[in-house]
Short mmCIF file of C-alpha atoms and ligand atoms in Angstrom, two decimals:
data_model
loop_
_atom_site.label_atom_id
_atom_site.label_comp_id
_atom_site.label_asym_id
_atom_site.label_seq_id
_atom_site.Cartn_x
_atom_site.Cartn_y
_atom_site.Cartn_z
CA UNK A 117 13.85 -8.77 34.30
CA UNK A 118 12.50 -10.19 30.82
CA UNK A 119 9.13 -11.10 31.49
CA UNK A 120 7.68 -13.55 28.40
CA UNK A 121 3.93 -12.94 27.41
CA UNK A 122 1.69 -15.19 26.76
CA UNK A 123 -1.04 -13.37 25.40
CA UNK A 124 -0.24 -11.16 21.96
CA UNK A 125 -1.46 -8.68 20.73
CA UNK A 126 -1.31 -8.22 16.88
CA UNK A 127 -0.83 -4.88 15.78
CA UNK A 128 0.79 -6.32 12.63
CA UNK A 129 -2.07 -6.77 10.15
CA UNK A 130 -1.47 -5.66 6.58
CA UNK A 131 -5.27 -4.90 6.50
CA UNK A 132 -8.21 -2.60 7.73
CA UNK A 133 -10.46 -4.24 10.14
CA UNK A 134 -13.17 -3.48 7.80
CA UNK A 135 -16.17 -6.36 7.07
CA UNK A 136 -16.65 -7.14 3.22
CA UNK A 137 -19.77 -4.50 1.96
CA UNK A 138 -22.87 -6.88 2.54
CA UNK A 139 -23.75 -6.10 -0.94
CA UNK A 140 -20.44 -7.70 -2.43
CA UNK A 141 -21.00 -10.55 -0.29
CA UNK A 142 -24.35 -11.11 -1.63
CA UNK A 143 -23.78 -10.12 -5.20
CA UNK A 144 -20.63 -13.27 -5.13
CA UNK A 145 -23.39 -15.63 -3.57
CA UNK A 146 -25.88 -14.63 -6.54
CA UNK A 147 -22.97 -14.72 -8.88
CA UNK A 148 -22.95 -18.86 -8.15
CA UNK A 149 -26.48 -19.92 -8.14
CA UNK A 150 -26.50 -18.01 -11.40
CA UNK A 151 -23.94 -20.21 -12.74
CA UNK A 152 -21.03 -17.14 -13.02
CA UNK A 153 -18.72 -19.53 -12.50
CA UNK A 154 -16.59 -20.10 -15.40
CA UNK A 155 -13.32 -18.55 -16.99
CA UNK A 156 -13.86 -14.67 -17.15
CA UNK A 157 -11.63 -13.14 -19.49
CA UNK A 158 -7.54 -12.25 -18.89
CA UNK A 159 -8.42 -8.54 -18.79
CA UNK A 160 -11.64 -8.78 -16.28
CA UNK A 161 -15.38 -9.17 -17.11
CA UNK A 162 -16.79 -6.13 -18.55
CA UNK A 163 -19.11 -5.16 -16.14
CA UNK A 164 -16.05 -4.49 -13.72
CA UNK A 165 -14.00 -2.75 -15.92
CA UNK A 166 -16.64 -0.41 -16.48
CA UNK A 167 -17.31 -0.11 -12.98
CA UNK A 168 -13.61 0.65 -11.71
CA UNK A 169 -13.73 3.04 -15.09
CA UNK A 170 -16.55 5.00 -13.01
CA UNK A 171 -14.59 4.88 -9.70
CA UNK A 172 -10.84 5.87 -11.32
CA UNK A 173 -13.20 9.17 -13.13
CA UNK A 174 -15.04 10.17 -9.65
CA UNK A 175 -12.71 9.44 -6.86
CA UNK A 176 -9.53 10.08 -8.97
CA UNK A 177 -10.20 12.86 -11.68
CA UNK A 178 -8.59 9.95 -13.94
CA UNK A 179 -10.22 9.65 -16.98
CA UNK A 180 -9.67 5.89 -18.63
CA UNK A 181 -12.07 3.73 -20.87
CA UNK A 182 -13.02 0.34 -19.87
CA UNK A 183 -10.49 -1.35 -22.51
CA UNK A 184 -7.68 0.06 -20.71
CA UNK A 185 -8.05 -1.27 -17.46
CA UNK A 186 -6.94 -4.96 -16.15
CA UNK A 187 -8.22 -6.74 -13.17
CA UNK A 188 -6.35 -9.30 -11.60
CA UNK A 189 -5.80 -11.76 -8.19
CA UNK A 190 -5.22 -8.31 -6.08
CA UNK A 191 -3.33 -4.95 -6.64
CA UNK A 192 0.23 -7.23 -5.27
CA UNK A 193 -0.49 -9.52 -8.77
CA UNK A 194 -1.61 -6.24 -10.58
CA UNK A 195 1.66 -4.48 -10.19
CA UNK A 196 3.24 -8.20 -10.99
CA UNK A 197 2.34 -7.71 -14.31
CA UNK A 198 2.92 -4.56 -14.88
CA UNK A 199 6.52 -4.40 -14.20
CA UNK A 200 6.89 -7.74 -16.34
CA UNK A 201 5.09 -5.76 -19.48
CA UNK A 202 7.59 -2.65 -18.78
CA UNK A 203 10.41 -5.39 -18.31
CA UNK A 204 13.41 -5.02 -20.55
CA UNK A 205 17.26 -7.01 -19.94
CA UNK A 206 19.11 -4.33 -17.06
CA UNK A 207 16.07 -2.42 -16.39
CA UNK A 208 15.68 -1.01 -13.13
CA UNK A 209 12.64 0.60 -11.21
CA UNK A 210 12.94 3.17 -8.73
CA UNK A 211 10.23 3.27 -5.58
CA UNK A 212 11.07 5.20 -2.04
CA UNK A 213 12.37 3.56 0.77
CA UNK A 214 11.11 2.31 3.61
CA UNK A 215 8.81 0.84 1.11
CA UNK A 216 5.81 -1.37 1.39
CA UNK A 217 7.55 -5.34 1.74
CA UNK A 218 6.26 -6.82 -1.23
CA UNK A 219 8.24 -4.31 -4.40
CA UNK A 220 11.40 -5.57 -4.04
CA UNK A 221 10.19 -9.17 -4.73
CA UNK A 222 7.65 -7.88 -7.21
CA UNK A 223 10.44 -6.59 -9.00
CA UNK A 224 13.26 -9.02 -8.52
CA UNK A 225 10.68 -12.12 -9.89
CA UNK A 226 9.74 -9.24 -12.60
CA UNK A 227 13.44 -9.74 -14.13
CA UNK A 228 14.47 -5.75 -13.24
CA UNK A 229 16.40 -4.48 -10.53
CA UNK A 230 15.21 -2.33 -7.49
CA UNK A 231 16.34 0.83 -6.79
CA UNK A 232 15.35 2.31 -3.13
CA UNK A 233 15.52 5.78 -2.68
CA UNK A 234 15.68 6.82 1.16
CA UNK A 235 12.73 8.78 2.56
CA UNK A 236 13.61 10.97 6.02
CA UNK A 237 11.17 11.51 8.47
CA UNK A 238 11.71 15.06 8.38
CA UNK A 239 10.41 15.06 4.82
CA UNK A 240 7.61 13.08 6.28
CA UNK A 241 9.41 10.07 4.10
CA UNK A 242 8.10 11.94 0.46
CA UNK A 243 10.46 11.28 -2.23
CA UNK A 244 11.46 14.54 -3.74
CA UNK A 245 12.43 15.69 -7.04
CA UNK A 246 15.81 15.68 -6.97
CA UNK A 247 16.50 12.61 -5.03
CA UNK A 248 14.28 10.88 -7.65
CA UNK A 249 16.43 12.25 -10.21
CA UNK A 250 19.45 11.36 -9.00
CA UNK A 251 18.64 7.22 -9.11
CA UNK A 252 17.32 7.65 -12.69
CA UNK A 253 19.16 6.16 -15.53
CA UNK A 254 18.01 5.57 -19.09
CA UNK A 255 17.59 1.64 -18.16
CA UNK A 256 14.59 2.83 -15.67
CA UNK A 257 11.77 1.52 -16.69
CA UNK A 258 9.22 2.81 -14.11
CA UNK A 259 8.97 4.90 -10.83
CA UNK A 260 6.87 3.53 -8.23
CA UNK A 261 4.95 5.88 -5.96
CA UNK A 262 2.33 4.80 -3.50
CA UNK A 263 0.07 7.72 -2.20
CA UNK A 264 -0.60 7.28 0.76
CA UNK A 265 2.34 5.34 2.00
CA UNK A 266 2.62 1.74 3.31
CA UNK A 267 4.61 1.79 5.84
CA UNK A 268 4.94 5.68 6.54
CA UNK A 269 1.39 7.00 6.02
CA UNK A 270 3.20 10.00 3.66
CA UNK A 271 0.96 11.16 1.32
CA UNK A 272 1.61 13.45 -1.54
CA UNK A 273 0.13 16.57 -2.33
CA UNK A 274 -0.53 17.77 -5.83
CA UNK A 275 2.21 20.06 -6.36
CA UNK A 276 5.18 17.51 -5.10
CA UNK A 277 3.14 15.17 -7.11
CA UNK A 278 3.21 17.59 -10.24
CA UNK A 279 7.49 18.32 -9.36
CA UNK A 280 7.89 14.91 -9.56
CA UNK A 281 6.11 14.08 -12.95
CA UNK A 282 8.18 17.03 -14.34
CA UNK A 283 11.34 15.68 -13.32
CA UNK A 284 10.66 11.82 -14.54
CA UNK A 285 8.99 12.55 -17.70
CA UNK A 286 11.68 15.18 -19.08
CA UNK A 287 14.48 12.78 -17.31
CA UNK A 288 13.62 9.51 -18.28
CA UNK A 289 11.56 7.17 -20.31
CA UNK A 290 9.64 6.01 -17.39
CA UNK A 291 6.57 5.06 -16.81
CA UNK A 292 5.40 6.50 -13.13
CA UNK A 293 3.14 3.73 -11.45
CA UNK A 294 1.13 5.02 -8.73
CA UNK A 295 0.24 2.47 -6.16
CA UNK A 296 -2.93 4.01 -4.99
CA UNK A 297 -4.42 1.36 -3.17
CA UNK A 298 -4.71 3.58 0.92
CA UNK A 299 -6.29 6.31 -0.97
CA UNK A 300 -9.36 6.76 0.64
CA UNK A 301 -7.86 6.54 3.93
CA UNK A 302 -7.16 10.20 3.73
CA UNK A 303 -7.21 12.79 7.08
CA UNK A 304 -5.92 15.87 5.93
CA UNK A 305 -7.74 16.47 2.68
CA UNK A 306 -7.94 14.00 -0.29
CA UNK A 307 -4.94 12.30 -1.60
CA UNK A 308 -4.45 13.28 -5.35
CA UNK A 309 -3.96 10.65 -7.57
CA UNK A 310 -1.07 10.77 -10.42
CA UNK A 311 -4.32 9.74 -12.72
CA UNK A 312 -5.38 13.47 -12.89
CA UNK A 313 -1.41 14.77 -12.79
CA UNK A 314 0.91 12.81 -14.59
CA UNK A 315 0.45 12.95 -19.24
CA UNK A 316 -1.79 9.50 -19.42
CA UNK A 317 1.05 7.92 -21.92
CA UNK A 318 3.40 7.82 -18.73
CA UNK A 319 1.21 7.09 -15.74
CA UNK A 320 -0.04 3.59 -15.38
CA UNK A 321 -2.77 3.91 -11.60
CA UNK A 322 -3.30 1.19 -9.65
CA UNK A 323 -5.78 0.47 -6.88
CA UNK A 324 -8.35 -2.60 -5.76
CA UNK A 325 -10.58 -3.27 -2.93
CA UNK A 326 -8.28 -5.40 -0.22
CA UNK A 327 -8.03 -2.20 1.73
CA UNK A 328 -11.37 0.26 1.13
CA UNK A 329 -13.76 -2.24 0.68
CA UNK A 330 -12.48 -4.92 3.29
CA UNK A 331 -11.87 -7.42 1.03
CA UNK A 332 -8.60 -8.57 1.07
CA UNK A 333 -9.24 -12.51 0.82
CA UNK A 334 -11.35 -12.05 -2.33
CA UNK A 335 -8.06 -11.26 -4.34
CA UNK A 336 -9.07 -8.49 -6.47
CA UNK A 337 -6.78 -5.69 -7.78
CA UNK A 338 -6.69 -3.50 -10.38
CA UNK A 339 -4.87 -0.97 -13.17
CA UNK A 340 -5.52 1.15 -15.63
CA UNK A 341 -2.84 3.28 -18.00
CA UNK A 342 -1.41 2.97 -21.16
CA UNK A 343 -3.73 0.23 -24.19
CA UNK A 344 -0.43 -1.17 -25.13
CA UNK A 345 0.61 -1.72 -21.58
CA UNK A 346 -2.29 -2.89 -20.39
CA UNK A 347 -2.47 -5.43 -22.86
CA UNK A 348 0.45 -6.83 -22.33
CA UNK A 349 -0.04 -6.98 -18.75
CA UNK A 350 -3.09 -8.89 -19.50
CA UNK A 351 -0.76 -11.60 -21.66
CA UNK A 352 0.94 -12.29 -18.03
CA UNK A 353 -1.93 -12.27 -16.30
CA UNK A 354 -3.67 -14.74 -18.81
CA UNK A 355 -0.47 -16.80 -18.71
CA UNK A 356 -0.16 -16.82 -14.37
CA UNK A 357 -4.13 -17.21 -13.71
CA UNK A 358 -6.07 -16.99 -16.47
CA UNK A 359 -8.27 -14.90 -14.72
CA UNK A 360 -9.15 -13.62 -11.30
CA UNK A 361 -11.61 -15.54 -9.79
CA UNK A 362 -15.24 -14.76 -11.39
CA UNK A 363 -17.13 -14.58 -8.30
CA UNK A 364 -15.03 -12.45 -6.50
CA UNK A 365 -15.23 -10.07 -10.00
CA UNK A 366 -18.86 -9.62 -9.37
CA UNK A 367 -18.58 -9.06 -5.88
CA UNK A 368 -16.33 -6.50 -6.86
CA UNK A 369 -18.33 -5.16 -9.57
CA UNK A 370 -21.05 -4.53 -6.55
CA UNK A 371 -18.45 -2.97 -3.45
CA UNK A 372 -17.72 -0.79 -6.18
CA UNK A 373 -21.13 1.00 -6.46
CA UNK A 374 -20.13 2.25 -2.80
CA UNK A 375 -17.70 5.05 -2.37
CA UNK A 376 -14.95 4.16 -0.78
CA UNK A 377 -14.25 7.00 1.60
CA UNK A 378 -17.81 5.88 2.94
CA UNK A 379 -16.77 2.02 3.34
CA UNK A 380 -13.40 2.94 4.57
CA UNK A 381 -15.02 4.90 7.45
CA UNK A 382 -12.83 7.92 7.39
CA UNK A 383 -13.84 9.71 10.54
CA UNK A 384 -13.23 6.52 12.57
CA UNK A 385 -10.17 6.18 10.88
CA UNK A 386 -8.62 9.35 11.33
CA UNK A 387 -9.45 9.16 15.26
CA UNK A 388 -7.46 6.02 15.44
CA UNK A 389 -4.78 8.15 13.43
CA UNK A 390 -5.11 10.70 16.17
CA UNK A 391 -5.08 8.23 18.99
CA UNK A 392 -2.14 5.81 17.76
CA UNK A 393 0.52 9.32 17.30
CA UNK A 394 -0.49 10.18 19.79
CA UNK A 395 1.05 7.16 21.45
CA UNK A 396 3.53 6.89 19.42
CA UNK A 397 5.26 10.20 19.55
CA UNK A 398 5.17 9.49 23.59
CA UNK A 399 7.54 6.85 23.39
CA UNK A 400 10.74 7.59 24.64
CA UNK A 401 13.56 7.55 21.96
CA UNK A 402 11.93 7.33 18.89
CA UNK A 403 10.71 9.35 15.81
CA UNK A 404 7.46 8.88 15.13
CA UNK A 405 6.19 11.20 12.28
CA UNK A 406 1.77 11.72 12.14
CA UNK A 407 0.61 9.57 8.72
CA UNK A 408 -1.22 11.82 6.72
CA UNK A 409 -2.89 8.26 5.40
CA UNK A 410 -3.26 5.03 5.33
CA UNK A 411 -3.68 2.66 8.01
CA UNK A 412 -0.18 2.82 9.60
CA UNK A 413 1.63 4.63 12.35
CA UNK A 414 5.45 4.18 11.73
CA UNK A 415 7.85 4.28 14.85
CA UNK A 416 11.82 4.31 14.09
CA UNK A 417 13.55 3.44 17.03
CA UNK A 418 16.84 4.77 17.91
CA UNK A 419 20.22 2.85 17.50
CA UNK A 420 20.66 2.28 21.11
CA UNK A 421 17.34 0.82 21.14
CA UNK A 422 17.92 -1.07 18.43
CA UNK A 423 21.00 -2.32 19.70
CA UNK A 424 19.85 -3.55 22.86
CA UNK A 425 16.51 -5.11 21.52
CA UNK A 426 18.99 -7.59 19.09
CA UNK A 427 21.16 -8.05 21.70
CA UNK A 428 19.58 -11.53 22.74
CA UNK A 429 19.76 -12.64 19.77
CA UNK A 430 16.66 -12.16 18.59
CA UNK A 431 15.24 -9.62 15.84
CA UNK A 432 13.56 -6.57 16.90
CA UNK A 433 10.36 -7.43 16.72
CA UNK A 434 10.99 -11.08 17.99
CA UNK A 435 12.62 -9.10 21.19
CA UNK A 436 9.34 -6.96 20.72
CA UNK A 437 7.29 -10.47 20.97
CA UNK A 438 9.13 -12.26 23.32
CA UNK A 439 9.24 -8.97 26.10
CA UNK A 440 6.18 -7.43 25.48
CA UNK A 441 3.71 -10.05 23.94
CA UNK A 442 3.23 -7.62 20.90
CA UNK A 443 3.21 -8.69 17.21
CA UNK A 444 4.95 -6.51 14.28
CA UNK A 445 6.19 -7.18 11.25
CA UNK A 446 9.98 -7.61 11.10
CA UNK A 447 11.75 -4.15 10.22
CA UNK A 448 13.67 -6.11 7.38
CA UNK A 449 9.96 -5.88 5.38
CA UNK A 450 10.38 -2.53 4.97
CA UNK A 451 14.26 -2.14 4.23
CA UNK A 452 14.43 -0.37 7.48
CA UNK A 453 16.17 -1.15 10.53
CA UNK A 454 14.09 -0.50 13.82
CA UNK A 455 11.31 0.89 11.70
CA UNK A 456 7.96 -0.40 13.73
CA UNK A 457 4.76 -0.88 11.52
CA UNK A 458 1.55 -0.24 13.75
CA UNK A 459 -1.36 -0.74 12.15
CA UNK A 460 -3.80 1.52 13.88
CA UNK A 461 -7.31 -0.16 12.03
CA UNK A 462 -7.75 -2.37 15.11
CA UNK A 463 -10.47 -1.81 18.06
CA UNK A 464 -9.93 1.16 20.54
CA UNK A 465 -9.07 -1.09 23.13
CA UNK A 466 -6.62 -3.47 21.01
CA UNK A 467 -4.55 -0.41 20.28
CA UNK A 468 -3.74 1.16 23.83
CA UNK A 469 -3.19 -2.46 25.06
CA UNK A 470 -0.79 -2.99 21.97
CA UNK A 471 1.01 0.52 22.10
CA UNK A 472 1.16 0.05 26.53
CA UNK A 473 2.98 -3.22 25.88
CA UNK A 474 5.46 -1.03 23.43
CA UNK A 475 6.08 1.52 25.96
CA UNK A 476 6.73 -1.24 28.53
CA UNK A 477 9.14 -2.75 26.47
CA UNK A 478 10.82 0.54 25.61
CA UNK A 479 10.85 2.33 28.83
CA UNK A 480 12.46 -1.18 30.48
CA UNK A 481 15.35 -1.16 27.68
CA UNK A 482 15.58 3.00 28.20
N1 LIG B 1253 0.35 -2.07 -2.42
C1 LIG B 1253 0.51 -1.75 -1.13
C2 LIG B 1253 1.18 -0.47 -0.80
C3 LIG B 1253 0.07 -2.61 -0.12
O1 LIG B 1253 0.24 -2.27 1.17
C4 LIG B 1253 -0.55 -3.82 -0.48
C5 LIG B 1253 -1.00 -4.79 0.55
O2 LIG B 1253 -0.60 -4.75 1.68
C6 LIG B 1253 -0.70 -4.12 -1.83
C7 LIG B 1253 -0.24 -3.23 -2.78
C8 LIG B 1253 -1.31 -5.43 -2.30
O3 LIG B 1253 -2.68 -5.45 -2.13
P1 LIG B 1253 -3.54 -6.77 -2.49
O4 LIG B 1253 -3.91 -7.42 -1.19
O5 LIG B 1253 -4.74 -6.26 -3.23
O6 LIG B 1253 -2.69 -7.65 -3.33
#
């Protein structure tokens, strides 16, 4: 029998449950009574740039100056303009599939086409080499790669990192953007950064402080690469917003004294890593591979499973909803039928409730 929750549990937050750093908070309220409260500049106020300059050098081994970094309305808007400044008529940009749910829009409304490139969960869903290679054209105008992975957790280590730089920049023209924006939610070592890897004419980093710093309703991301490409990013930017907003900049400006790894609270992330594949990999019938980072534990469900869950009608995670009172996002976001999305920065207690209700669902349908 179907039973219908009433209660829900949301394990389908695209976010850390982390608080904003009490010092941002209080550097945006200072940033108002001092009047900071104006226009700021298409690129980002100074004091920023220099700041995320800092970070990008310490955390990342990636040496920029201040004038070749953009901020913008969060690292979604950042990569927005990006791909329009690399935008040329039939240009394409290749990123690995499942993929986080917002590139192919990004890069549809950019004017280029997307080109997925399936991940397996026995490569821990890293793009390799050759795969990469073989969806390269000369109308590719960039490579996405994020490190560590929305929705897989796959992170990269250096020398896949450095394979893959070889093959795209003696391949291709294009420019490799690394979405870097889950790197300090790293458990098994750091996540390398393309910053430090990749020749800086061809690697284009971007990051912000939704995710490390808590702060995803302040709407502040960020880039740094290429002068000529950050400029004209900044054109699009100038044209879309003018400028992110001025009070969030200085609230940034202050998380960003912090290191991330510390605001991110690795240890207590890396139990909840431990704790939700755990759970995952006891479900029956599905593949669940261990994220090496991020805040994610992915779950691909079996076509029989599959099958069964959309046989009411419904999709799977509606079916998921509706029988178990759980909340995911729909597999379609990440260009993956069945794949599950559990996003394991919740409370203890919010998890084994959330990933019970899954193995409810799943042993009633087994
Ligand atoms: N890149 C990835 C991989 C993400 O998962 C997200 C948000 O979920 C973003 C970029 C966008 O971040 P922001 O909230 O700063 O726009």
């Amino acid at each position: 029998m179907i039973s219908t929750a009433t209660d829900v549990i949301n394990l389908g937050v695209g976010a850390p449950d982390i608080d904003t750093p009490a010092i941002a908070a209080q550097a945006a309220m200072d940033a108002i009574v001092a009047g900071h409260t104006k226009y700021a500049g298409s690129r980002g106020i100074l004091p920023l740039r220099e700041r995320i300059a800092e970070r990008f050098a310490v955390d990342k081994g990636f040496t920029v100056s201040p004038d070749d970094v953009l901020v913008s309305a969060g690292a979604k808007l950042t990569l927005f303009c990006i791909l329009s400044a690399l935008a040329e008529p039939g240009g394409n940009v290749v990123f690995a599939t499942p993929h986080y749910g917002g590139y192919p829009h990004i890069i549809r409304r950019a004017g280029l086409e997307g080109r997925p490139v399936q991940t397996f969960a026995a490569d821990q869903y890293t793009l390799n080499p050759a795969r990469i290679e073989a969806a390269l054209d000369k109308n590719t105008v960039a490579v996405i790669i994020n490190t560590p992975a929305n929705p897989t957790g796959a992170m990269y280590d250096a020398d896949l990192l450095q394979a893959i730089v070889d093959t795209i920049t003696t391949r291709s023209r294009a420019v490799i953007v690394s979405d870097e924006i889950y790197s300090a939610f790293a458990y098994d070592g750091d996540a390398p950064s393309l910053g430090a890897i990749a020749p800086p004419d061809r690697v284009i980093v971007t990051d912000g402080v939704s995710k490390a710093y808590g702060m995803s309703g302040w709407r502040i991301g960020y880039a740094a690469g290429p002068r000529s490409v950050i400029e004209a990013a900044g054109a699009v930017n100038s044209q879309l917003t003018n400028c992110a907003s001025s009070i969030s900049q200085h609230a940034a400006t202050a998380a960003l004294t912090l290191s991330p790894v510390d605001t991110a609270d690795v240890p207590r992330h890396r139990r909840l890593r431990d704790e939700a594949y755990a759970q995952a990999s006891a479900l029956p019938g599905v593949r669940a591979v261990r994220p090496r980072g991020g805040i994610y534990q992915s779950i691909q469900l079996s076509q029989a499973q599959i099958g069964t869950l959309r046989s009411a009608g419904f999709t799977v995670a509606g079916e998921l909803l509706r029988r178990g009172g759980v909340k995911l996002p729909q597999d379609s976001t990440f260009g993956t039928p069945g794949l599950l999305r559990v996003t394991f920065s919740v409370p203890i207690p919010t998890l084994h409730e959330g990933m019970s209700r899954l193995a409810r669902v799943l042993d009633e349908i087994s």
